[in-house]
Amino acid sequence: MSAETLLRVDDLVIEHRSPGRPAVRAVAGASLTVAPGEVLGLVGESGCGKSTLARAVCGLHAVAGGSLTFDGRPIRPLGLRRRQATGIQMVFQDPSTSLNPRRRVGDQIADGLRLVRDPDDPAGHLERVGLPRAFAARHPHELSGGQRQRVALARALAARPRLLIGDEPLSALDASAQSQVATLMRDLAVDAGAGLLFISHDLSVLRLVADRIAVMYLGKIVETGGTAAVWDSPQHPYTQALLRAVPRPDGLGTLPAELAGDVPDPSDPPSGCRFHPRCPHAWDLCRVKEPDVSPTACWLHAPS
């Protein structure tokens, strides 16, 4: 393992099981890396396995196959014992559910400080995320959605993580707050030398904050690359479709293009390339053989 790799996900498999029903592979062999000080954007449609992968990285989900390593050590699922400092923190999608409504904001930030035995003042961490020190005495319901998400970020950073995960942290915010919170997360993580895994279904957000982008479809990574390269010259047909779905202010009232077809059932994925039923370029090989090509999992870009 390279000394420059903080998080390594190798051929990760995660299954959801219910009595009397077939196992659902939410993550079906995904691989990615995050380096210290790097922002990796993970993008894909809802249900593609992004959040499940993130929860496994945090030790919140059991792994059925493959491996997860953080700083060269395997990541183990959390048990019933009191959680210890792991160097990994997550900012969840909805701050109204991730923050305790009965406790004051300052007390919740202090939890992260105690985890790393830091005597610092919780109110100082509020200032780091652009909030007044006086907010430490407030409860979450007294704050706006954007302010609550900043509190969640302050709490996560108080534990001095080496890897910060944002699990669709902007989806509960209005448009005016999204770019502010996204940029704030990036700047604070990078300034601290931490890696950031930023999960979104919106490529335009990742264009703003990410150094590299990994595109996920039905449990697998189908394309990775530098942000500018993926945005300007996407290789996989799925990535191209995601970009066509991004609204563009062209002054003509052009509507974003919808991605054709429906997401397949992950408990019964298509044979061959998982994207082939929705792909305009699919041919016979795509239907019978799954591509295993890096950085783009598509037979159109396989070495000749």
Coordinates of C-alpha atoms in Angstrom, one line a residue:
M1 CA 0.0 0.0 0.0
S2 CA 1.3 3.4 -0.9
A3 CA 2.2 5.8 1.8
E4 CA 0.2 8.4 -0.1
T5 CA -3.0 6.4 0.2
L6 CA -5.2 7.1 3.3
L7 CA -8.3 5.0 2.4
R8 CA -8.2 2.0 0.1
V9 CA -11.4 0.2 -1.0
D10 CA -10.6 -3.0 -2.9
D11 CA -13.3 -5.0 -4.7
L12 CA -15.8 -4.3 -1.9
V13 CA -19.0 -6.3 -1.7
I14 CA -21.8 -5.4 0.7
E15 CA -25.1 -7.3 0.9
H16 CA -28.5 -6.6 2.3
R17 CA -30.3 -9.7 3.5
S18 CA -34.0 -10.1 4.4
P19 CA -35.7 -13.4 5.4
G20 CA -37.3 -15.1 2.5
R21 CA -35.8 -12.7 -0.1
P22 CA -32.7 -13.0 -2.3
A23 CA -29.6 -11.1 -1.1
V24 CA -29.2 -7.6 -2.6
R25 CA -25.7 -6.6 -3.4
A26 CA -25.8 -2.9 -2.7
V27 CA -22.0 -2.7 -3.4
A28 CA -20.9 -5.3 -5.9
G29 CA -17.1 -5.1 -6.2
A30 CA -16.2 -1.4 -5.9
S31 CA -12.7 0.0 -5.7
L32 CA -11.4 3.5 -4.9
T33 CA -8.7 5.3 -3.0
V34 CA -8.4 8.6 -1.2
A35 CA -5.1 10.3 -0.4
P36 CA -4.4 12.7 2.5
G37 CA -5.5 16.2 1.6
E38 CA -7.4 14.9 -1.5
V39 CA -11.1 15.4 -2.2
L40 CA -12.7 12.4 -4.0
G41 CA -16.2 13.0 -5.3
L42 CA -18.4 9.9 -5.5
V43 CA -21.4 10.3 -7.8
G44 CA -24.3 8.2 -9.0
E45 CA -28.1 7.9 -9.0
S46 CA -30.0 7.2 -5.8
G47 CA -29.8 3.6 -4.9
C48 CA -26.4 2.9 -6.6
G49 CA -24.7 2.0 -3.3
K50 CA -22.8 5.3 -2.5
S51 CA -24.1 5.7 1.1
T52 CA -23.8 2.0 1.8
L53 CA -20.1 2.1 0.8
A54 CA -19.6 5.2 3.0
R55 CA -21.3 3.5 6.0
A56 CA -19.0 0.5 5.6
V57 CA -15.9 2.8 5.6
C58 CA -17.2 4.2 8.9
G59 CA -17.6 0.7 10.3
L60 CA -21.4 1.0 10.3
H61 CA -22.0 -1.9 7.9
A62 CA -20.6 -5.4 7.6
V63 CA -18.6 -6.4 4.6
A64 CA -19.4 -9.5 2.6
G65 CA -16.3 -9.5 0.4
G66 CA -13.2 -7.4 -0.6
S67 CA -11.3 -5.2 1.8
L68 CA -11.3 -1.8 3.4
T69 CA -8.1 -0.3 4.8
F70 CA -7.5 3.0 6.5
D71 CA -4.0 4.2 7.0
G72 CA -2.8 0.7 6.2
R73 CA -5.0 -1.1 8.7
P74 CA -8.2 -3.0 8.1
I75 CA -11.5 -1.3 9.0
R76 CA -13.6 -3.4 11.3
P77 CA -17.4 -3.1 11.8
L78 CA -18.3 -1.4 15.1
G79 CA -19.7 -3.5 17.8
L80 CA -21.7 -2.7 20.9
R81 CA -18.8 -1.3 22.8
R82 CA -18.3 2.5 23.2
R83 CA -16.9 4.0 20.1
Q84 CA -13.2 5.0 20.2
A85 CA -11.5 7.6 18.0
T86 CA -11.0 6.0 14.6
G87 CA -9.7 8.9 12.5
I88 CA -12.9 8.8 10.4
Q89 CA -15.9 11.1 10.8
M90 CA -19.0 11.4 8.7
V91 CA -21.4 14.4 8.0
F92 CA -24.7 12.8 7.3
Q93 CA -27.4 13.8 4.8
D94 CA -29.9 15.4 7.1
P95 CA -28.6 17.3 10.1
S96 CA -32.1 17.4 11.7
T97 CA -31.7 13.6 12.3
S98 CA -28.0 13.4 12.9
L99 CA -28.0 16.0 15.7
N100 CA -29.6 15.3 19.1
P101 CA -32.6 17.7 19.4
R102 CA -32.5 17.6 23.2
R103 CA -28.9 18.7 23.7
R104 CA -27.3 22.1 23.2
V105 CA -25.1 22.6 20.1
G106 CA -22.0 23.2 22.2
D107 CA -22.4 20.0 24.2
Q108 CA -22.6 18.0 21.0
I109 CA -19.4 19.5 19.6
A110 CA -17.8 18.8 23.0
D111 CA -18.4 15.1 22.4
G112 CA -15.9 15.2 19.5
L113 CA -13.4 17.0 21.6
R114 CA -13.6 14.5 24.4
L115 CA -13.1 11.7 22.0
V116 CA -9.6 13.0 21.3
R117 CA -9.0 14.5 24.8
D118 CA -9.0 18.0 23.4
P119 CA -9.7 20.7 26.1
D120 CA -10.6 23.3 23.4
D121 CA -13.7 25.5 23.6
P122 CA -16.6 24.1 21.5
A123 CA -17.6 27.7 20.6
G124 CA -14.3 28.2 18.8
H125 CA -15.3 25.3 16.5
L126 CA -18.5 27.1 15.6
E127 CA -16.5 30.1 14.5
R128 CA -14.4 27.9 12.2
V129 CA -17.6 27.0 10.3
G130 CA -18.8 30.5 10.2
L131 CA -21.3 30.6 13.1
P132 CA -21.4 32.9 16.1
R133 CA -20.0 31.6 19.4
A134 CA -23.4 32.3 21.0
F135 CA -24.9 29.4 19.0
A136 CA -23.2 27.0 21.4
A137 CA -26.1 27.6 23.9
R138 CA -28.8 26.9 21.3
H139 CA -30.6 23.6 20.4
P140 CA -30.7 22.4 16.8
H141 CA -34.3 23.3 16.3
E142 CA -33.4 26.9 16.8
L143 CA -31.1 26.9 13.7
S144 CA -31.8 26.9 10.0
G145 CA -31.0 23.8 7.9
G146 CA -27.7 25.3 6.7
Q147 CA -26.7 26.3 10.2
R148 CA -27.4 22.8 11.5
Q149 CA -25.3 21.3 8.8
R150 CA -22.4 23.6 9.8
V151 CA -22.8 22.4 13.4
A152 CA -22.6 18.8 12.2
L153 CA -19.5 19.7 10.3
A154 CA -18.0 21.4 13.4
R155 CA -18.8 18.3 15.5
A156 CA -17.1 16.0 13.0
L157 CA -14.0 18.2 12.7
A158 CA -13.7 18.5 16.5
A159 CA -12.7 14.9 16.6
R160 CA -9.7 15.7 14.4
P161 CA -10.4 13.1 11.6
R162 CA -7.9 12.2 9.1
L163 CA -10.7 11.2 6.7
L164 CA -14.0 13.1 6.5
I165 CA -17.0 11.7 4.7
G166 CA -19.8 13.9 3.4
D167 CA -22.8 11.6 2.7
E168 CA -24.9 13.8 0.4
P169 CA -24.5 16.6 2.9
L170 CA -26.2 19.2 0.7
S171 CA -29.4 17.5 -0.2
A172 CA -31.4 18.9 2.7
L173 CA -30.2 22.4 2.1
D174 CA -31.6 25.1 -0.2
A175 CA -29.6 26.2 -3.2
S176 CA -28.2 29.3 -1.6
A177 CA -26.5 27.3 1.1
Q178 CA -25.3 24.4 -0.9
S179 CA -22.2 25.9 -2.5
Q180 CA -21.2 27.6 0.8
V181 CA -21.3 24.4 2.8
A182 CA -19.6 22.4 0.0
T183 CA -16.8 24.8 -0.2
L184 CA -16.5 25.1 3.5
M185 CA -16.2 21.3 3.9
R186 CA -13.5 21.2 1.3
D187 CA -11.5 24.1 2.7
L188 CA -11.6 22.9 6.3
A189 CA -10.7 19.3 5.4
V190 CA -7.8 20.2 3.1
D191 CA -6.5 22.8 5.5
A192 CA -6.4 20.1 8.2
G193 CA -4.6 17.7 5.9
A194 CA -7.5 15.3 5.9
G195 CA -8.9 13.3 3.0
L196 CA -12.5 14.0 2.0
L197 CA -14.9 11.6 0.4
F198 CA -17.7 13.8 -0.8
I199 CA -20.8 11.9 -2.0
S200 CA -23.4 13.5 -4.3
H201 CA -25.8 12.7 -7.1
D202 CA -24.9 16.1 -8.7
L203 CA -21.8 16.3 -10.8
S204 CA -22.0 20.1 -10.8
V205 CA -21.4 20.1 -7.1
L206 CA -18.4 17.8 -7.4
R207 CA -17.0 20.0 -10.1
L208 CA -16.8 22.8 -7.5
V209 CA -15.1 20.8 -4.7
A210 CA -13.5 17.5 -6.0
D211 CA -9.9 16.8 -7.2
R212 CA -11.0 13.5 -8.6
I213 CA -14.4 11.9 -9.4
A214 CA -15.5 8.3 -9.2
V215 CA -18.8 7.4 -10.9
M216 CA -20.8 4.6 -9.4
Y217 CA -23.6 2.6 -11.1
L218 CA -25.5 -0.3 -9.6
G219 CA -22.8 -1.1 -7.0
K220 CA -19.8 -0.7 -9.2
I221 CA -17.3 2.1 -10.1
V222 CA -17.6 2.6 -13.8
E223 CA -15.3 5.6 -14.3
T224 CA -12.6 7.5 -12.4
G225 CA -10.6 10.5 -13.3
G226 CA -9.6 14.0 -12.6
T227 CA -12.5 16.4 -12.2
A228 CA -11.8 18.5 -15.2
A229 CA -11.2 15.4 -17.4
V230 CA -14.5 13.8 -16.3
W231 CA -16.4 17.0 -16.7
D232 CA -15.0 18.0 -20.1
S233 CA -14.5 14.6 -21.7
P234 CA -16.5 11.8 -19.9
Q235 CA -15.7 8.4 -21.3
H236 CA -18.5 6.1 -19.9
P237 CA -21.9 6.4 -21.4
Y238 CA -23.4 6.6 -17.9
T239 CA -21.2 9.5 -17.0
Q240 CA -22.2 11.2 -20.3
A241 CA -25.8 10.7 -19.4
L242 CA -25.3 12.2 -15.9
L243 CA -23.7 15.3 -17.4
R244 CA -26.6 15.7 -19.9
A245 CA -28.9 15.7 -16.9
V246 CA -27.1 18.8 -15.3
P247 CA -29.2 22.0 -15.9
R248 CA -27.4 24.5 -18.0
P249 CA -28.2 28.3 -18.0
D250 CA -28.2 28.7 -21.8
G251 CA -30.9 31.3 -21.9
L252 CA -33.0 29.1 -24.2
G253 CA -35.0 27.2 -21.6
T254 CA -33.4 23.9 -22.6
L255 CA -34.5 21.2 -20.2
P256 CA -31.9 18.6 -18.9
A257 CA -32.0 15.3 -20.7
E258 CA -33.5 12.4 -18.8
L259 CA -31.5 9.2 -18.5
A260 CA -33.4 6.5 -20.5
G261 CA -34.8 3.4 -18.8
D262 CA -35.1 2.4 -15.2
V263 CA -32.5 1.4 -12.7
P264 CA -32.4 -2.4 -12.7
D265 CA -33.2 -4.4 -9.6
P266 CA -29.9 -4.9 -7.7
S267 CA -31.1 -8.3 -6.5
D268 CA -31.2 -9.4 -10.1
P269 CA -28.7 -7.3 -12.0
P270 CA -28.4 -7.6 -15.8
S271 CA -25.8 -10.0 -17.3
G272 CA -22.6 -8.6 -18.8
C273 CA -22.3 -4.8 -18.4
R274 CA -24.8 -3.7 -15.8
F275 CA -25.5 -0.5 -17.8
H276 CA -26.2 -2.2 -21.1
P277 CA -30.1 -2.2 -21.0
R278 CA -29.9 1.7 -20.8
C279 CA -26.9 2.3 -23.0
P280 CA -27.3 3.6 -26.5
H281 CA -24.0 2.1 -27.6
A282 CA -24.5 -1.5 -26.3
W283 CA -23.5 -4.4 -28.5
D284 CA -23.4 -8.2 -28.2
L285 CA -20.3 -8.4 -26.0
C286 CA -21.8 -5.9 -23.5
R287 CA -24.8 -8.2 -22.9
V288 CA -22.7 -11.3 -22.1
K289 CA -19.4 -10.2 -20.6
E290 CA -18.8 -7.6 -17.8
P291 CA -16.0 -5.1 -18.6
D292 CA -13.1 -5.0 -16.2
V293 CA -11.3 -2.0 -17.5
S294 CA -9.7 0.8 -15.6
P295 CA -10.2 3.8 -15.4
T296 CA -13.4 3.3 -17.5
A297 CA -15.4 0.1 -17.3
C298 CA -16.8 0.1 -20.8
W299 CA -16.0 -2.1 -23.8
L300 CA -15.9 1.0 -26.0
H301 CA -12.6 1.9 -24.2
A302 CA -11.1 -1.5 -23.8
P303 CA -7.5 -1.8 -25.0
S304 CA -7.3 -3.3 -28.5

